[in-house]
mmCIF file of C-alpha atoms in Angstrom:
data_model
loop_
_atom_site.group_PDB
_atom_site.id
_atom_site.type_symbol
_atom_site.label_atom_id
_atom_site.label_comp_id
_atom_site.label_asym_id
_atom_site.label_seq_id
_atom_site.Cartn_x
_atom_site.Cartn_y
_atom_site.Cartn_z
ATOM 1 C CA MET A 37 -8.669 -54.642 6.351
ATOM 2 C CA LYS A 38 -8.549 -51.312 8.048
ATOM 3 C CA ARG A 39 -7.072 -51.220 11.392
ATOM 4 C CA THR A 40 -8.789 -49.126 14.169
ATOM 5 C CA PRO A 41 -9.753 -49.902 17.780
ATOM 6 C CA PHE A 42 -13.047 -48.359 16.658
ATOM 7 C CA LYS A 43 -16.197 -50.224 15.372
ATOM 8 C CA ARG A 44 -17.565 -48.634 11.810
ATOM 9 C CA ARG A 45 -20.607 -46.754 12.286
ATOM 10 C CA ILE A 46 -23.150 -47.687 9.925
ATOM 11 C CA ARG A 47 -25.270 -44.843 8.591
ATOM 12 C CA GLN A 48 -29.281 -45.744 8.580
ATOM 13 C CA ASP A 49 -30.038 -42.975 5.821
ATOM 14 C CA GLY A 50 -27.126 -43.423 3.493
ATOM 15 C CA PRO A 51 -26.112 -41.257 0.805
ATOM 16 C CA THR A 52 -29.031 -41.936 -1.490
ATOM 17 C CA ALA A 53 -31.698 -41.337 1.046
ATOM 18 C CA ALA A 54 -34.069 -38.606 0.212
ATOM 19 C CA ARG A 55 -33.350 -35.668 2.218
ATOM 20 C CA GLU A 56 -36.053 -32.767 2.589
ATOM 21 C CA VAL A 57 -34.702 -29.789 0.838
ATOM 22 C CA LYS A 58 -35.845 -26.196 2.117
ATOM 23 C CA PRO A 59 -36.267 -23.338 -0.068
ATOM 24 C CA TRP A 60 -34.281 -20.367 0.970
ATOM 25 C CA ALA A 61 -37.378 -18.521 1.722
ATOM 26 C CA GLN A 62 -38.195 -21.109 4.449
ATOM 27 C CA THR A 63 -34.574 -21.311 5.552
ATOM 28 C CA LEU A 64 -34.434 -17.533 6.156
ATOM 29 C CA ALA A 65 -37.651 -17.521 7.663
ATOM 30 C CA SER A 66 -36.811 -20.203 10.073
ATOM 31 C CA ALA A 67 -33.540 -18.325 11.400
ATOM 32 C CA THR A 68 -33.153 -16.861 14.548
ATOM 33 C CA LEU A 69 -32.410 -13.553 15.044
ATOM 34 C CA ARG A 70 -30.648 -12.290 17.851
ATOM 35 C CA PRO A 71 -31.202 -8.450 19.412
ATOM 36 C CA MET A 72 -28.306 -6.038 19.239
ATOM 37 C CA ARG A 73 -26.495 -5.931 22.618
ATOM 38 C CA THR A 74 -26.925 -2.788 24.678
ATOM 39 C CA GLY A 75 -25.165 -1.805 27.811
ATOM 40 C CA LYS A 76 -21.694 -1.020 28.453
ATOM 41 C CA TYR A 77 -19.838 -3.341 26.030
ATOM 42 C CA ALA A 78 -22.236 -2.935 23.121
ATOM 43 C CA GLY A 79 -20.075 -0.696 20.959
ATOM 44 C CA GLY A 80 -22.088 1.113 18.298
ATOM 45 C CA THR A 81 -25.780 0.240 19.229
ATOM 46 C CA SER A 82 -27.447 3.194 17.394
ATOM 47 C CA GLY A 83 -26.996 1.989 13.924
ATOM 48 C CA VAL A 84 -25.985 5.296 12.689
ATOM 49 C CA ALA A 85 -22.900 5.585 10.964
ATOM 50 C CA VAL A 86 -20.392 8.067 12.613
ATOM 51 C CA GLU A 87 -18.407 9.902 10.406
ATOM 52 C CA LYS A 88 -14.609 9.712 10.990
ATOM 53 C CA GLU A 89 -12.310 12.757 10.334
ATOM 54 C CA GLN A 90 -9.608 12.390 7.819
ATOM 55 C CA MET A 91 -6.531 11.592 9.539
ATOM 56 C CA LEU A 92 -2.838 12.212 8.879
ATOM 57 C CA GLN A 93 -0.704 9.845 7.541
ATOM 58 C CA HIS A 94 3.076 11.094 7.031
ATOM 59 C CA ARG A 95 5.880 8.519 6.631
ATOM 60 C CA GLY A 96 8.476 11.059 7.040
ATOM 61 C CA TYR A 97 7.269 11.977 10.632
ATOM 62 C CA GLU A 98 7.173 8.197 11.386
ATOM 63 C CA ASP A 99 10.798 8.057 10.334
ATOM 64 C CA ALA A 100 11.560 10.829 12.549
ATOM 65 C CA VAL A 101 9.926 9.408 15.516
ATOM 66 C CA ARG A 102 11.611 5.919 15.081
ATOM 67 C CA GLY A 103 14.859 7.992 14.250
ATOM 68 C CA LEU A 104 14.815 9.314 17.956
ATOM 69 C CA GLY A 105 16.087 5.881 18.973
ATOM 70 C CA TYR A 106 14.630 5.345 22.313
ATOM 71 C CA CYS A 107 11.419 4.414 23.839
ATOM 72 C CA MET A 108 9.395 7.581 25.109
ATOM 73 C CA ARG A 109 7.964 5.668 27.827
ATOM 74 C CA CYS A 110 10.745 3.794 29.619
ATOM 75 C CA ARG A 111 13.879 5.678 27.915
ATOM 76 C CA LEU A 112 15.548 2.573 26.616
ATOM 77 C CA ALA A 113 17.875 3.006 23.861
ATOM 78 C CA CYS A 114 16.646 0.824 21.168
ATOM 79 C CA ARG A 115 15.202 0.500 17.639
ATOM 80 C CA PRO A 116 11.470 1.532 18.582
ATOM 81 C CA GLN A 117 8.148 1.097 16.980
ATOM 82 C CA PHE A 118 5.952 3.778 15.918
ATOM 83 C CA CYS A 119 3.148 3.582 18.453
ATOM 84 C CA HIS A 120 -0.113 4.793 17.017
ATOM 85 C CA ALA A 121 -2.658 6.458 20.026
ATOM 86 C CA ASP A 122 -5.786 5.139 20.433
ATOM 87 C CA MET A 123 -8.114 8.159 20.425
ATOM 88 C CA GLY A 124 -9.776 8.070 17.164
ATOM 89 C CA LYS A 125 -9.208 4.412 16.273
ATOM 90 C CA GLY A 126 -11.875 2.588 14.283
ATOM 91 C CA THR A 127 -11.649 -0.722 11.896
ATOM 92 C CA GLY A 128 -8.925 -0.142 9.207
ATOM 93 C CA ILE A 129 -8.163 3.314 10.418
ATOM 94 C CA LYS A 130 -4.969 4.550 12.223
ATOM 95 C CA THR A 131 -4.998 7.739 14.566
ATOM 96 C CA ASP A 132 -3.296 11.053 13.249
ATOM 97 C CA CYS A 133 0.349 10.257 12.886
ATOM 98 C CA ARG A 134 1.408 13.304 14.890
ATOM 99 C CA ARG A 135 -0.190 11.717 18.114
ATOM 100 C CA GLY A 136 2.098 8.739 17.806
ATOM 101 C CA TRP A 137 5.268 8.090 19.878
ATOM 102 C CA PRO A 138 8.379 5.546 19.578
ATOM 103 C CA GLY A 139 7.951 2.727 22.313
ATOM 104 C CA CYS A 140 10.018 -0.647 22.837
ATOM 105 C CA PRO A 141 7.841 -3.885 22.130
ATOM 106 C CA ASP A 142 7.467 -4.132 25.716
ATOM 107 C CA CYS A 143 5.847 -0.466 26.354
ATOM 108 C CA HIS A 144 4.214 -0.580 23.105
ATOM 109 C CA TRP A 145 2.201 -3.947 24.252
ATOM 110 C CA LEU A 146 1.956 -2.541 27.825
ATOM 111 C CA VAL A 147 0.319 0.502 26.988
ATOM 112 C CA GLY A 148 -1.916 -0.412 24.004
ATOM 113 C CA THR A 149 -2.692 -4.266 24.408
ATOM 114 C CA SER A 150 -2.329 -5.429 27.977
ATOM 115 C CA GLY A 151 -5.138 -3.586 29.637
ATOM 116 C CA TYR A 152 -3.101 -2.462 32.410
ATOM 117 C CA TYR A 153 -4.429 1.080 32.108
ATOM 118 C CA THR A 154 -7.938 1.886 31.686
ATOM 119 C CA LYS A 155 -9.506 3.753 28.845
ATOM 120 C CA GLU A 156 -9.144 7.074 30.231
ATOM 121 C CA GLN A 157 -5.510 6.634 31.640
ATOM 122 C CA ARG A 158 -4.389 5.125 28.146
ATOM 123 C CA ARG A 159 -5.393 8.171 26.346
ATOM 124 C CA ALA A 160 -3.803 10.532 29.122
ATOM 125 C CA VAL A 161 -0.546 8.520 29.182
ATOM 126 C CA GLU A 162 -0.631 8.360 25.157
ATOM 127 C CA ALA A 163 -1.318 12.299 24.990
ATOM 128 C CA ASP A 164 1.605 12.905 27.302
ATOM 129 C CA LEU A 165 4.090 10.676 25.373
ATOM 130 C CA ALA A 166 2.671 12.224 21.954
ATOM 131 C CA GLN A 167 3.065 15.932 22.994
ATOM 132 C CA ARG A 168 6.803 14.758 24.610
ATOM 133 C CA THR A 169 7.438 13.242 21.122
ATOM 134 C CA ARG A 170 6.541 16.048 19.046
ATOM 135 C CA ASN A 171 8.852 18.077 21.280
ATOM 136 C CA ALA A 172 11.741 16.050 20.746
ATOM 137 C CA VAL A 173 11.168 15.871 16.774
ATOM 138 C CA ILE A 174 11.027 19.511 16.914
ATOM 139 C CA ALA A 175 14.316 19.907 19.207
ATOM 140 C CA ALA A 176 16.233 17.569 16.982
ATOM 141 C CA GLY A 177 15.115 19.774 13.954
ATOM 142 C CA THR A 178 13.738 16.764 12.146
ATOM 143 C CA TRP A 179 10.044 17.754 11.806
ATOM 144 C CA PRO A 180 9.225 16.986 7.911
ATOM 145 C CA ALA A 181 8.770 20.455 5.911
ATOM 146 C CA ARG A 182 5.456 19.637 4.624
ATOM 147 C CA LEU A 183 3.776 18.394 7.639
ATOM 148 C CA PRO A 184 1.697 20.822 9.330
ATOM 149 C CA MET A 185 2.290 21.406 13.053
ATOM 150 C CA PHE A 186 -0.087 19.780 15.485
ATOM 151 C CA GLU A 187 -2.336 21.957 17.321
ATOM 152 C CA GLY A 188 -0.857 22.656 21.171
ATOM 153 C CA SER A 189 2.866 22.063 19.687
ATOM 154 C CA PRO A 190 5.329 24.426 20.268
ATOM 155 C CA ALA A 191 6.260 26.361 16.781
#
């Protein structure tokens, strides 16, 4: 005896009742297709693949940035995370590591995820943080020997 406060529902069609089976052609023909979104939040609506530039990832530079030992935004002494910049990102693609900066978890979230900054403000903040980071790595003498300098950085 099943103990439940709910009444059992009895199926009218039953498991052996004949059901209509649609062939794939009919199923696909009856599917509703939605048009692509257009407007401000549409994303890539042109249907044309955009060629991404080959972004440079260098483990030694990321380690040198983390080795600075403080957040570049708030100057908190901590074990910082390597924060990639937003400019040029895509699905499964990180930006050039020389555009990154060291950040505490709070600043990484604030700049990257929170939505506190508009897109333009965020990119300006990230560019400034990245430039200051490159200058600090060069001043500390930890720039990797095989990594080319970033355009606009002092030699």
